[in-house]
XYZ file of C-alpha atoms in Angstrom:
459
model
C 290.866 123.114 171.734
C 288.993 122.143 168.034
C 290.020 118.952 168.060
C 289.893 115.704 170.790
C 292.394 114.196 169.206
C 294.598 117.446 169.356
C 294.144 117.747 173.281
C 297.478 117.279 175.737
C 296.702 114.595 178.490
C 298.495 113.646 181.856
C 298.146 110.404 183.888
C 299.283 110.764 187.261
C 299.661 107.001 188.467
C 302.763 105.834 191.080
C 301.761 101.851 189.196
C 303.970 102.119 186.081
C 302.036 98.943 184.318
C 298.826 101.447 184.907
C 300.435 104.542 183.461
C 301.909 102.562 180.476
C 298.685 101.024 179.746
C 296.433 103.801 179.456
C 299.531 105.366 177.383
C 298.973 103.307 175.192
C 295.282 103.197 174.887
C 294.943 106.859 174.591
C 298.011 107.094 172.039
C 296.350 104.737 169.630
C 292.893 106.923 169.965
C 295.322 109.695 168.581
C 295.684 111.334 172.267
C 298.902 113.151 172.911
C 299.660 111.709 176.522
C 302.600 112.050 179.177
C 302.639 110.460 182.385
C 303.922 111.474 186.177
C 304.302 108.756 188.820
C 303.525 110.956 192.128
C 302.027 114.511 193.419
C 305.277 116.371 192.608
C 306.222 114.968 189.178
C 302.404 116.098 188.311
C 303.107 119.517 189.497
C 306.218 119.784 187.686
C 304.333 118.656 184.172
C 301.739 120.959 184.870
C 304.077 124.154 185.110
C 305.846 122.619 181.538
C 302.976 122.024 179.813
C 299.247 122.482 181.238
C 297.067 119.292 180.028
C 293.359 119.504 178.884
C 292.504 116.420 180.779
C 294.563 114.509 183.963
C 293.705 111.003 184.891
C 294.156 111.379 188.713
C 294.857 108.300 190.505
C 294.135 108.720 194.982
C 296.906 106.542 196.563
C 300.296 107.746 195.864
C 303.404 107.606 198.067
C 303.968 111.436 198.564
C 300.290 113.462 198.423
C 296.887 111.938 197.922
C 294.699 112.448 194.825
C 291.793 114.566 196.749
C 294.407 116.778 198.554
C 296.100 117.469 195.289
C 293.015 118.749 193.866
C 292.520 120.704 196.444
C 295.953 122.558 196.082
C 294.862 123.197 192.187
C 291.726 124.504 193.388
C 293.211 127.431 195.760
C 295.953 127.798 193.096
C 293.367 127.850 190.190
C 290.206 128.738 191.998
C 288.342 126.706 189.382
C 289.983 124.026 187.455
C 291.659 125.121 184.231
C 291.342 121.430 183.324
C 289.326 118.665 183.616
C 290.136 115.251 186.286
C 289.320 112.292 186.141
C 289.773 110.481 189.497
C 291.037 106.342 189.520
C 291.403 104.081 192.407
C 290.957 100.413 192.916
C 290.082 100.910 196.675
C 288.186 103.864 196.701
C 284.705 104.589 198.577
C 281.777 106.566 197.681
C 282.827 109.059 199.824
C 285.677 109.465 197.971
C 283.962 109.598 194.588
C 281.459 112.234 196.013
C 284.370 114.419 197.403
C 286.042 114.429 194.281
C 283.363 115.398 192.208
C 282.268 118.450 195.174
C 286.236 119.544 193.471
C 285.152 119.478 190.634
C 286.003 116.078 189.229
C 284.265 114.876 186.014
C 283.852 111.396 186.233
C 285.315 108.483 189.208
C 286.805 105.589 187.488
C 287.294 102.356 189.710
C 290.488 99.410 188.665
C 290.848 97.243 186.964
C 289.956 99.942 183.796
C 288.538 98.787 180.985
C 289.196 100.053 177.645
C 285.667 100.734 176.148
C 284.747 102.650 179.659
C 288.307 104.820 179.393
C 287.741 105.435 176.000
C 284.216 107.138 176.445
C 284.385 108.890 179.851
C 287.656 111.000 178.372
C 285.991 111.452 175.162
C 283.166 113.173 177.271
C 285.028 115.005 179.645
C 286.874 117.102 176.709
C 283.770 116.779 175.015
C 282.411 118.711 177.647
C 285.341 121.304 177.616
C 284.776 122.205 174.060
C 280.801 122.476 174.371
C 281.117 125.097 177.985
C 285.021 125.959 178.067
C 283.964 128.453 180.391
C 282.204 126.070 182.783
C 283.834 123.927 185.332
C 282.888 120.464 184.704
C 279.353 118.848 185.617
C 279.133 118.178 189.065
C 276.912 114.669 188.745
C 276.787 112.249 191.415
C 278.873 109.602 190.240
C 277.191 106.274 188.893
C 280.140 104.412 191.629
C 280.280 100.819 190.489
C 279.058 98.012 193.100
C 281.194 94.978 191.051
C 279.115 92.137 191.875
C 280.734 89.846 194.827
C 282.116 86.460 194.337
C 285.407 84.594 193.034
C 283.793 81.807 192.227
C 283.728 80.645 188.235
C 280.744 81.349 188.073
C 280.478 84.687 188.793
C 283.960 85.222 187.343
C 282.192 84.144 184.099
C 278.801 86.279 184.611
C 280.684 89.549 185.213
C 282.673 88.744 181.880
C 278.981 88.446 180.167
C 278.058 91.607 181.883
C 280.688 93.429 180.408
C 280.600 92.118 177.766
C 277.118 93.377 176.935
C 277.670 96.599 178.495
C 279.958 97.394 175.659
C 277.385 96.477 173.097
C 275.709 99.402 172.334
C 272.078 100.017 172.576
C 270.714 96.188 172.407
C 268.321 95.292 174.494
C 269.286 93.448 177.497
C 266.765 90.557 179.309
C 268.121 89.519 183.206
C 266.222 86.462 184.293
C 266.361 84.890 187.930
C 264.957 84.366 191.029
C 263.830 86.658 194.052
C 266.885 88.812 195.387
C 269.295 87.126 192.895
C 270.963 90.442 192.397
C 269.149 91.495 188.736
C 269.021 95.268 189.654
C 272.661 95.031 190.811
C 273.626 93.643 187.347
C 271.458 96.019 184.977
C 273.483 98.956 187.130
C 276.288 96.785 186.767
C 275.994 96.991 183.008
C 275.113 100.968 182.582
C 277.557 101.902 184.882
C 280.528 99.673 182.550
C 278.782 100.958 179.288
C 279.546 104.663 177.728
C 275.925 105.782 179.084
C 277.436 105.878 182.389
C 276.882 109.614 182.876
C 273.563 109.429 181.853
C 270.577 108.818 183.979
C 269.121 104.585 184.792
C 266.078 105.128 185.851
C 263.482 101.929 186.777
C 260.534 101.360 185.860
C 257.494 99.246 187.613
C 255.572 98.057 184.832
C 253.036 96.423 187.233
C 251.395 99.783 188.134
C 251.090 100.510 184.337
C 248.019 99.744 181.934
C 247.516 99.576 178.039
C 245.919 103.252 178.688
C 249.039 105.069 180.370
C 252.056 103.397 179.788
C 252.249 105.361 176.300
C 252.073 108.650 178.290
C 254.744 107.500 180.863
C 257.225 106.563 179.001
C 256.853 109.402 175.864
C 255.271 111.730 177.779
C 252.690 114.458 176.654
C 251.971 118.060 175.416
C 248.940 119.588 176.910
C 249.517 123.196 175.149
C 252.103 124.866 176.252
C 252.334 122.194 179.456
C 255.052 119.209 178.354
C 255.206 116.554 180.427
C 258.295 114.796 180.264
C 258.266 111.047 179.899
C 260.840 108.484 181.115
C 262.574 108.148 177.544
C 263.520 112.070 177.590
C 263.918 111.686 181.662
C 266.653 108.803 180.659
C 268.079 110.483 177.493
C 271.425 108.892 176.534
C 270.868 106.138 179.531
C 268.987 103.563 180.587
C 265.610 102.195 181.516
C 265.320 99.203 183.880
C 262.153 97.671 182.973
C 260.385 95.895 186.511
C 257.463 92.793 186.451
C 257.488 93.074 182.782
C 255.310 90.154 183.113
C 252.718 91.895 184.935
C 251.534 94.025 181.434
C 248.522 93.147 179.979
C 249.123 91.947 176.544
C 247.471 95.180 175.075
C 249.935 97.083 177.205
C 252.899 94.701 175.873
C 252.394 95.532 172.259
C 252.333 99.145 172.822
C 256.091 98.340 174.747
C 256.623 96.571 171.894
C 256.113 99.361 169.542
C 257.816 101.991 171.459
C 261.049 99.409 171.725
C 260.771 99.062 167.866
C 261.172 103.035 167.087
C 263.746 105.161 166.821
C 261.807 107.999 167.167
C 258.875 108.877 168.783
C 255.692 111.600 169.887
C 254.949 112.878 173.166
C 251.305 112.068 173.338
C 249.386 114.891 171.224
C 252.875 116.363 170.328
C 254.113 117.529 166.747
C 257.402 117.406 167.259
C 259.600 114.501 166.359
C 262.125 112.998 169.336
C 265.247 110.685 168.805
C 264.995 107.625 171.451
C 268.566 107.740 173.171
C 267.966 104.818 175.838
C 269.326 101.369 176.351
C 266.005 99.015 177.847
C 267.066 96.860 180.509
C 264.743 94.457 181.073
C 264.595 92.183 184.207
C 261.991 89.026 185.606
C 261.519 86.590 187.733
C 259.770 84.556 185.258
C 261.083 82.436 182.432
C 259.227 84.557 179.417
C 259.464 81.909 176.501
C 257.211 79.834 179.026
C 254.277 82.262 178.997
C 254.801 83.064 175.529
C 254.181 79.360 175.083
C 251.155 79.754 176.577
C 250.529 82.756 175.202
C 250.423 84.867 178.248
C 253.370 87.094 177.001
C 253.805 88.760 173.690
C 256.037 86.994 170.955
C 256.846 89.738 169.044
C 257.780 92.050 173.103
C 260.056 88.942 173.757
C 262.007 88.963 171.312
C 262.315 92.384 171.144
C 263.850 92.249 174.718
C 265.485 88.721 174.336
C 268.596 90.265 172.483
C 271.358 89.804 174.666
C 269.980 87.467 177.757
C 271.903 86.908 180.986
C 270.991 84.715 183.609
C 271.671 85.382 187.331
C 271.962 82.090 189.175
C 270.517 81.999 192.738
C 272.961 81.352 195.504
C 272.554 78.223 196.116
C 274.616 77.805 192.469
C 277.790 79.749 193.808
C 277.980 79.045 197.809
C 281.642 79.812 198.039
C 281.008 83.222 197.623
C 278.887 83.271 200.806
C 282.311 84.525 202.988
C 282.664 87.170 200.126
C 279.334 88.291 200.605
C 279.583 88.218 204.307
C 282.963 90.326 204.448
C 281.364 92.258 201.465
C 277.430 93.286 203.597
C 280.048 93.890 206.803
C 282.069 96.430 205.301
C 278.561 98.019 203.780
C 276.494 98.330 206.708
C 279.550 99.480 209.349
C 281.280 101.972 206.674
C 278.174 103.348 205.158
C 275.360 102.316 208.039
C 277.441 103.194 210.725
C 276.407 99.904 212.652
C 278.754 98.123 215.391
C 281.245 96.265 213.794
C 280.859 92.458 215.090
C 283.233 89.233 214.380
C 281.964 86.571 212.086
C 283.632 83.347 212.766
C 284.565 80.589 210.715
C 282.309 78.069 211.942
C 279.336 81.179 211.490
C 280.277 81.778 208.239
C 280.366 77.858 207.289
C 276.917 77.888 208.459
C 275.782 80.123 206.373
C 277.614 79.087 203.757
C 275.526 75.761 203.861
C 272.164 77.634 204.500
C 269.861 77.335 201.706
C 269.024 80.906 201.177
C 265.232 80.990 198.907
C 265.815 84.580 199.170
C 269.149 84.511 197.553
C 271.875 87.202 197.682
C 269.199 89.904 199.794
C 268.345 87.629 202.160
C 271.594 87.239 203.282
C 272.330 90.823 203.547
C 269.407 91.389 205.657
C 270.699 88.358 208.021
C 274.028 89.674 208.336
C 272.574 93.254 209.002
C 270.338 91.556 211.834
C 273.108 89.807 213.651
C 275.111 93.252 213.499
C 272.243 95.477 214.925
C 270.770 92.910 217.296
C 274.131 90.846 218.927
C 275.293 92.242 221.797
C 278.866 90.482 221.539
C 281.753 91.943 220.029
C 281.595 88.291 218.071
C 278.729 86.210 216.268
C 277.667 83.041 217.998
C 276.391 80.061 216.315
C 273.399 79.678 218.225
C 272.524 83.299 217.447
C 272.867 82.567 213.972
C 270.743 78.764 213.769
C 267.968 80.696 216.062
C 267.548 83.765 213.481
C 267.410 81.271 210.384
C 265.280 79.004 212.297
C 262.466 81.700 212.821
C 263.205 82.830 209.233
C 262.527 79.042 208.291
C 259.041 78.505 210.190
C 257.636 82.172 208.826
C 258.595 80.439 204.882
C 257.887 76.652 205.262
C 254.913 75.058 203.519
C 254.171 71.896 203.637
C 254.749 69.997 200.020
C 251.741 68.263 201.003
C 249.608 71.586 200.616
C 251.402 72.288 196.765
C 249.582 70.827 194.107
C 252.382 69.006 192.618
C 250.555 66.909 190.526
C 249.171 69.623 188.591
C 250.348 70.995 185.204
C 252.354 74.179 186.027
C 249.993 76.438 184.594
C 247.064 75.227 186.756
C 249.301 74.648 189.824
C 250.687 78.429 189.557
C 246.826 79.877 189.021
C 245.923 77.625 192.114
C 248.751 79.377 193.852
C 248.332 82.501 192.777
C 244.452 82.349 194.024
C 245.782 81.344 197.512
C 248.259 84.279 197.431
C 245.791 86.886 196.571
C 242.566 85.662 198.911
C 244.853 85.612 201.454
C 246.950 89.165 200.855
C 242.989 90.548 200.222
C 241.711 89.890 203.334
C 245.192 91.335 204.958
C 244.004 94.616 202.996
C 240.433 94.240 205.206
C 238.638 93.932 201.497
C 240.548 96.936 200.360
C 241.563 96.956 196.698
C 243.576 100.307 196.644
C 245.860 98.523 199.704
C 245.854 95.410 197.653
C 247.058 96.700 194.482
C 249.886 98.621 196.371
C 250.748 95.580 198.592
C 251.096 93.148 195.783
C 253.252 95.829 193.182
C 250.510 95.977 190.475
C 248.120 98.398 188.917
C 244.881 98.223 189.763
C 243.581 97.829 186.393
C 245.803 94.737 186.135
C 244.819 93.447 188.990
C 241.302 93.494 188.668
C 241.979 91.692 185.380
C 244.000 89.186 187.128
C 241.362 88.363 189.957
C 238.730 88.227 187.350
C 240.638 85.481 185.457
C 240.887 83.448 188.708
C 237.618 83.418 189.320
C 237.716 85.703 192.567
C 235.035 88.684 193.225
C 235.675 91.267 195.072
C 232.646 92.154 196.410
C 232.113 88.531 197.826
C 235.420 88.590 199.968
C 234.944 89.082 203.631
């Protein structure tokens, strides 16, 4: 095979609307493609003609897609071709067994083109680069769609994929506290063509103007190379955490490094191609502190290329039930916890709830009330006495908030509280502190000098 477009393809679908589809996608890439509707229509267009590449759907009426590869693999012993699994209601578990066969990639319906397109150009890609070598056997990036049928998330995960198919710009996901912005910047690689490729995250907050260069290009000491995160990532992407948390030093060396298309490992000669999509994600709104110049202009709108903001629950409520069917499924399928009965008049409760925590605190309340009830069904007094206690740990009194205060003095007066108070739950330790909070210690330091707060004088 010299060619992709010269390759011989076979969709194995029972859903004619899905076969014809993808027909025609392929067709107008320049793919020769022929389609079989069930297990023994596949066999039969294998013995006429055997394909470089079959899209394998799972559920069909006479054989299932895992126990058909199977059958190729005792008749084959390795693959002569590569498969590309599909399903709309398929599990991890399924994805992982598929590729253990030998499967490339594990596409989840509804397909979309841009993601179809790219994971079969790879997968014969692949063929042409090691013909002799069954395909990689990756853990597959399996797609978590973000929950909800509600406009509003109807209308983010059009954004999302939208973006995802945009190439390498930089991405910015703003919201609160367990809003779901990891979820979405997966979301996002695993719908763009760098699915295949690594997402690894980053925690800015443990990195300083002095090492961030090293960790993310790495560094040549001799013959010792240390890899850094933009080789680690290579053709994927990098979620960067509490991008907020840099020192501004620290920023415009980001900055920089964003800006290049190439780059050095530290004390290297040798010039590297940056292959990464940045994914950047914060709780806070950036174009406030860049306002008052606490954040770099020129980082910002480096990062601020494609923005996406993920409302907090409280915005979408009527997913709650989704969520709560959703967490259910999650934590008895892959947790292996007692399945219990969430009535309406539970789930209206929580719908109501407003959750600060957003999206993750409800999953840890519904994972609760499954590991702690003792009834085959969820009571409502179980569920007002759990967000009760949750209420009293959170609750401070708006008297105590300096509300009258200009936001920039009313979050360092906060912020002071916070950090007295999390320092003398370290006993005075700063090495506890640092980790407890999520920042590096050089940052920190930094940060309790500028409020004012010593150390040594803390008790």
């Amino acid at each position: 095979m010299s060619d992709l477009k010269n390759t011989n393809i076979l969709v194995v679908d029972d859903e004619e609307d899905i076969t014809d589809l993808i027909k025609d996608i392929l067709e107008d890439e320049g793919f020769t493609v022929r389609t079989a509707s069930n297990g023994t229509s596949a066999q039969k267009a294998i013995q006429d003609s055997k394909p470089d590449l079959i899209l394998l759907d799972i559920w069909m009426p006479d054989i299932d897609g895992i126990s058909l590869m199977n059958e190729w693999k005792k008749a084959y012993q390795s693959l002569p071709f590569s498969v590309v699994m599909m399903s709309g209601h398929g599990t991890l578990e399924h994805a992982i067994e598929a590729t253990k066969l030998g499967a490339f990639d594990f596409l989840e319906k509804p397909l979309t083109l841009a993601k179809l397109v790219a994971v079969v150009k790879r997968a014969l890609k692949e063929q042409i680069v090691q013909p002799t070598l069954k395909p990689q056997s990756l853990t597959p990036q399996f797609t978590i769609e973000p929950v909800g049928k509600s406009p509003l998330m109807s209308s983010l995960r059009t954004k999302a994929k939208q973006i995802a198919e945009s190439g390498n710009r930089t991405v910015l996901l703003k919201g609160e506290l367990g809003s779901g912005k990891h979820l979405f910047a997966h979301y996002i690689h695993s719908l763009s063509d760098r699915a295949h490729n690594p997402i690894i995250a980053v925690n800015l907050g443990q990195l300083n103007e002095e090492n961030i260069e090293e960790t993310l290009l790495g560094k040549e000491d001799g013959s010792l190379i240390t890899q850094g995160i933009l080789e680690q990532a290579n053709g994927g992407s990098i979620i960067l955490e509490n991008i907020a948390q840099l020192s501004l030093e620290a920023q415009d060396k980001l900055a920089n490094i964003i800006n290049n298309n190439e780059y050095f490992r530290i004390n290297g000669k040798n010039l590297l191609a940056k292959e990464v999509r940045f994914i950047a994600i914060s709780r806070d709104d950036l174009s406030v502190l860049v306002d008052e110049k606490e954040f770099s202009e020129a980082l910002y709108y480096k990062l601020n290329i494609l923005p996406l903001d993920i409302p907090s629950l409280s915005a979408h409520p009527e997913d709650v039930p989704d969520l709560i069917a959703f967490y259910i499924h999650h934590f008895v399928e892959e947790e292996h916890l007692q399945y219990r009965h969430f009535p309406i008049a539970v789930q209206n409760r929580l719908r109501n709830h407003t959750w600060h925590g957003n999206v993750q605190e409800l999953k840890s309340i519904v994972q609760q009330l499954l590991v702690l009830g003792k009834s085959e069904e969820v009571t409502l007094n179980e569920v007002n006495e759990l967000l009760t206690k949750k209420s009293q740990t959170r609750v401070i009194s708006e008297d105590l908030l300096p509300l009258d205060l200009p936001l920039r003095e009313a979050r360092e007066q906060f912020e002071k509280a916070y950090l007295l108070a999390q320092f003398k739950s370290c006993e005075g330790n700063i090495a506890k502190l640092a980790d407890k909070v999520g920042m590096e210690r050089t940052n920190l330091y930094r940060k309790l000098k500028s409020l004012d707060i010593d150390p040594k004088k803390i008790s």
